[in-house]
Amino acid sequence: MTVREVIRMGHPSLRVPAVPYSSELLGSAEFNELVSDMRETLHAYGGIGLAAPQIDVSLRIVVIEIENTSTRYGNIEHTPFEVYINPTITSIAEETAGYWEGCLSVPGMMGYVERPQHIRVDYLTSEGAEKSLEAHGFLATVFQHEFDHLDGTLYVDRIKDLSLFSFEEEFAQFHADTKNENGLSETD
Ligand code: NI
């Protein structure tokens, strides 16, 4: 297992739509190595989600793991480690909500983004099973943030009011108690 370097905003690879992963390669040595490196990298950087393009691998693979549910992230549903391959998102209600998001590829910054808050996620597991789940609230934001990386989109693209784009220190000083209780939601 290797901790890979997380590339940062400005690196062109973050802006390229990633390629669907061939299900025939699931379980291969190459696949297992990539997933274990992504997990190791996620832990080393202290994130809760990581998309393959963030380690400069242009494949539609995301890992998400939320172990500690009461941290600087606020109160988050416990979400065991899972690999999401070729995921798609369907919005199943019109309701949106905003959270402050952060990104390992945009270190030191936070921004307020509104997104649909009731979604269905369809994906392949690392064993090749087709799975669906529904996500609400903050977790719905986490999925959307991560899957955006697969399309070359960063959360900064979705900030409508740039007065709500902030360094972390200024966020803590001026914004942490605004908006909503779960306002702090550093996603990956
Ligand atoms: Ni991110």
Tab-separated table of C-alpha atoms and ligand atoms in Angstrom:
chain	number	residue	atom	x	y	z
A	1	MET	CA	0.000	0.000	0.000
A	2	THR	CA	1.216	3.429	-0.883
A	3	VAL	CA	0.050	6.881	0.014
A	4	ARG	CA	-0.343	8.671	-3.301
A	5	GLU	CA	-0.014	12.406	-3.773
A	6	VAL	CA	-3.338	14.249	-3.933
A	7	ILE	CA	-3.152	16.704	-6.805
A	8	ARG	CA	-4.426	20.230	-6.296
A	9	MET	CA	-6.654	22.695	-8.107
A	10	GLY	CA	-4.839	23.985	-11.163
A	11	HIS	CA	-3.605	20.505	-12.104
A	12	PRO	CA	-5.285	19.829	-15.464
A	13	SER	CA	-6.106	16.203	-14.556
A	14	LEU	CA	-8.733	17.445	-12.082
A	15	ARG	CA	-10.646	18.961	-14.998
A	16	VAL	CA	-10.851	15.914	-17.247
A	17	PRO	CA	-13.917	13.625	-17.207
A	18	ALA	CA	-12.765	10.234	-15.920
A	19	VAL	CA	-13.143	6.998	-17.873
A	20	PRO	CA	-15.626	4.268	-16.822
A	21	TYR	CA	-13.906	1.329	-15.160
A	22	SER	CA	-14.138	-2.012	-16.913
A	23	SER	CA	-15.943	-4.479	-14.670
A	24	GLU	CA	-13.709	-7.222	-16.094
A	25	LEU	CA	-10.792	-5.696	-14.205
A	26	LEU	CA	-12.512	-5.890	-10.812
A	27	GLY	CA	-10.522	-8.126	-8.492
A	28	SER	CA	-7.354	-7.835	-10.577
A	29	ALA	CA	-4.065	-7.140	-8.796
A	30	GLU	CA	-4.004	-3.690	-10.386
A	31	PHE	CA	-7.522	-2.918	-9.136
A	32	ASN	CA	-6.812	-4.145	-5.606
A	33	GLU	CA	-3.644	-2.081	-5.451
A	34	LEU	CA	-5.432	1.058	-6.620
A	35	VAL	CA	-8.226	0.654	-4.054
A	36	SER	CA	-5.860	-0.030	-1.176
A	37	ASP	CA	-3.744	2.970	-2.178
A	38	MET	CA	-6.867	5.140	-2.296
A	39	ARG	CA	-7.851	3.971	1.177
A	40	GLU	CA	-4.348	4.556	2.528
A	41	THR	CA	-4.266	8.008	0.941
A	42	LEU	CA	-7.700	8.882	2.338
A	43	HIS	CA	-6.505	7.972	5.832
A	44	ALA	CA	-3.153	9.737	5.495
A	45	TYR	CA	-4.811	12.980	4.399
A	46	GLY	CA	-7.604	12.709	6.975
A	47	GLY	CA	-10.403	12.902	4.419
A	48	ILE	CA	-13.756	11.141	4.266
A	49	GLY	CA	-13.865	10.616	0.514
A	50	LEU	CA	-11.441	10.410	-2.372
A	51	ALA	CA	-11.974	10.166	-6.107
A	52	ALA	CA	-9.382	8.484	-8.345
A	53	PRO	CA	-8.777	11.657	-10.416
A	54	GLN	CA	-7.510	13.297	-7.213
A	55	ILE	CA	-4.519	10.950	-7.315
A	56	ASP	CA	-4.189	11.566	-11.059
A	57	VAL	CA	-5.889	8.326	-12.072
A	58	SER	CA	-8.586	9.079	-14.618
A	59	LEU	CA	-11.036	6.321	-13.683
A	60	ARG	CA	-14.589	6.493	-12.336
A	61	ILE	CA	-13.780	5.129	-8.881
A	62	VAL	CA	-14.517	6.783	-5.530
A	63	VAL	CA	-13.913	5.634	-1.962
A	64	ILE	CA	-15.862	6.989	0.997
A	65	GLU	CA	-15.380	6.149	4.661
A	66	ILE	CA	-16.798	8.060	7.622
A	67	GLU	CA	-15.514	6.395	10.773
A	68	ASN	CA	-15.643	9.122	13.340
A	69	THR	CA	-19.063	10.701	13.289
A	70	SER	CA	-18.456	13.608	15.647
A	71	THR	CA	-15.372	15.467	14.524
A	72	ARG	CA	-14.584	18.739	12.849
A	73	TYR	CA	-16.945	17.510	10.169
A	74	GLY	CA	-19.879	17.949	12.535
A	75	ASN	CA	-22.299	15.106	13.147
A	76	ILE	CA	-22.178	12.677	10.291
A	77	GLU	CA	-23.759	9.313	9.715
A	78	HIS	CA	-21.288	6.495	10.193
A	79	THR	CA	-20.471	5.201	6.720
A	80	PRO	CA	-18.282	2.098	6.451
A	81	PHE	CA	-15.543	1.987	3.824
A	82	GLU	CA	-17.014	1.403	0.401
A	83	VAL	CA	-15.780	1.565	-3.173
A	84	TYR	CA	-18.138	3.163	-5.701
A	85	ILE	CA	-17.403	2.220	-9.288
A	86	ASN	CA	-19.022	4.003	-12.251
A	87	PRO	CA	-21.555	5.678	-9.952
A	88	THR	CA	-24.562	7.665	-11.106
A	89	ILE	CA	-26.734	10.030	-9.107
A	90	THR	CA	-30.451	10.646	-9.448
A	91	SER	CA	-32.084	13.465	-7.566
A	92	ILE	CA	-35.337	12.148	-6.087
A	93	ALA	CA	-36.684	15.321	-4.486
A	94	GLU	CA	-36.483	19.008	-5.277
A	95	GLU	CA	-35.288	19.971	-1.832
A	96	THR	CA	-31.804	21.477	-1.678
A	97	ALA	CA	-29.628	22.423	1.269
A	98	GLY	CA	-26.311	24.162	1.664
A	99	TYR	CA	-23.201	23.050	3.495
A	100	TRP	CA	-19.699	24.369	3.804
A	101	GLU	CA	-17.480	22.061	1.790
A	102	GLY	CA	-13.767	21.544	1.654
A	103	CYS	CA	-11.600	19.444	-0.622
A	104	LEU	CA	-8.180	17.837	-0.332
A	105	SER	CA	-7.497	19.223	-3.792
A	106	VAL	CA	-8.293	22.765	-2.604
A	107	PRO	CA	-6.455	22.742	0.726
A	108	GLY	CA	-7.079	25.426	3.308
A	109	MET	CA	-10.319	26.644	1.768
A	110	MET	CA	-14.015	26.228	2.486
A	111	GLY	CA	-17.022	27.173	0.409
A	112	TYR	CA	-20.785	27.154	0.806
A	113	VAL	CA	-22.590	25.033	-1.788
A	114	GLU	CA	-26.269	24.182	-2.218
A	115	ARG	CA	-27.132	20.776	-3.627
A	116	PRO	CA	-30.083	18.378	-3.844
A	117	GLN	CA	-30.532	16.678	-0.503
A	118	HIS	CA	-32.343	13.485	-1.373
A	119	ILE	CA	-30.590	11.364	-3.954
A	120	ARG	CA	-30.281	7.837	-5.199
A	121	VAL	CA	-26.850	6.451	-5.989
A	122	ASP	CA	-26.364	3.511	-8.356
A	123	TYR	CA	-22.926	1.932	-8.554
A	124	LEU	CA	-20.889	-1.218	-8.911
A	125	THR	CA	-19.194	-2.614	-5.827
A	126	SER	CA	-15.613	-3.861	-5.875
A	127	GLU	CA	-17.070	-7.376	-6.219
A	128	GLY	CA	-18.985	-6.304	-9.304
A	129	ALA	CA	-22.451	-6.257	-7.710
A	130	GLU	CA	-24.920	-3.593	-8.823
A	131	LYS	CA	-26.080	-1.639	-5.809
A	132	SER	CA	-28.380	1.288	-5.051
A	133	LEU	CA	-28.680	3.444	-2.005
A	134	GLU	CA	-30.489	6.581	-0.951
A	135	ALA	CA	-28.723	9.400	0.820
A	136	HIS	CA	-30.053	12.459	2.625
A	137	GLY	CA	-28.614	15.638	4.051
A	138	PHE	CA	-24.892	15.958	4.473
A	139	LEU	CA	-24.209	12.478	3.130
A	140	ALA	CA	-26.025	13.386	-0.088
A	141	THR	CA	-23.626	16.326	-0.391
A	142	VAL	CA	-20.608	14.062	0.180
A	143	PHE	CA	-21.638	11.746	-2.665
A	144	GLN	CA	-22.273	14.636	-5.029
A	145	HIS	CA	-18.979	16.312	-4.167
A	146	GLU	CA	-17.024	13.096	-4.760
A	147	PHE	CA	-18.809	12.109	-7.947
A	148	ASP	CA	-18.340	15.629	-9.332
A	149	HIS	CA	-14.603	14.860	-9.378
A	150	LEU	CA	-15.347	12.126	-11.938
A	151	ASP	CA	-16.709	14.778	-14.293
A	152	GLY	CA	-13.874	17.242	-13.815
A	153	THR	CA	-15.977	19.459	-11.557
A	154	LEU	CA	-14.805	21.000	-8.285
A	155	TYR	CA	-17.032	22.356	-5.529
A	156	VAL	CA	-15.664	25.820	-6.175
A	157	ASP	CA	-17.513	25.731	-9.523
A	158	ARG	CA	-20.772	25.441	-7.580
A	159	ILE	CA	-20.315	28.303	-5.119
A	160	LYS	CA	-23.021	30.801	-6.049
A	161	ASP	CA	-22.040	33.525	-3.610
A	162	LEU	CA	-18.276	33.999	-3.595
A	163	SER	CA	-18.494	35.949	-0.328
A	164	LEU	CA	-19.052	32.459	1.093
A	165	PHE	CA	-15.694	31.177	-0.163
A	166	SER	CA	-13.193	31.414	2.635
A	167	PHE	CA	-9.890	30.332	4.107
A	168	GLU	CA	-10.378	27.811	6.922
A	169	GLU	CA	-9.234	30.241	9.613
A	170	GLU	CA	-11.610	32.959	8.443
A	171	PHE	CA	-14.345	30.355	8.140
A	172	ALA	CA	-13.836	29.428	11.795
A	173	GLN	CA	-13.727	33.085	12.807
A	174	PHE	CA	-16.607	34.498	10.793
A	175	HIS	CA	-18.793	31.773	9.309
A	176	ALA	CA	-18.740	28.643	11.456
A	177	ASP	CA	-21.900	29.535	13.342
A	178	THR	CA	-23.835	30.794	10.347
A	179	LYS	CA	-26.146	28.974	7.948
A	180	ASN	CA	-26.949	25.686	9.593
A	181	GLU	CA	-25.786	23.474	12.416
A	182	ASN	CA	-24.033	21.040	10.146
A	183	GLY	CA	-22.374	23.917	8.382
A	184	LEU	CA	-18.905	22.435	8.488
A	185	SER	CA	-18.655	19.678	5.997
A	186	GLU	CA	-15.183	19.130	4.735
A	187	THR	CA	-15.769	16.320	2.362
A	188	ASP	CA	-12.528	15.032	0.959
B	1	NI	NI	-13.001	17.067	-3.329
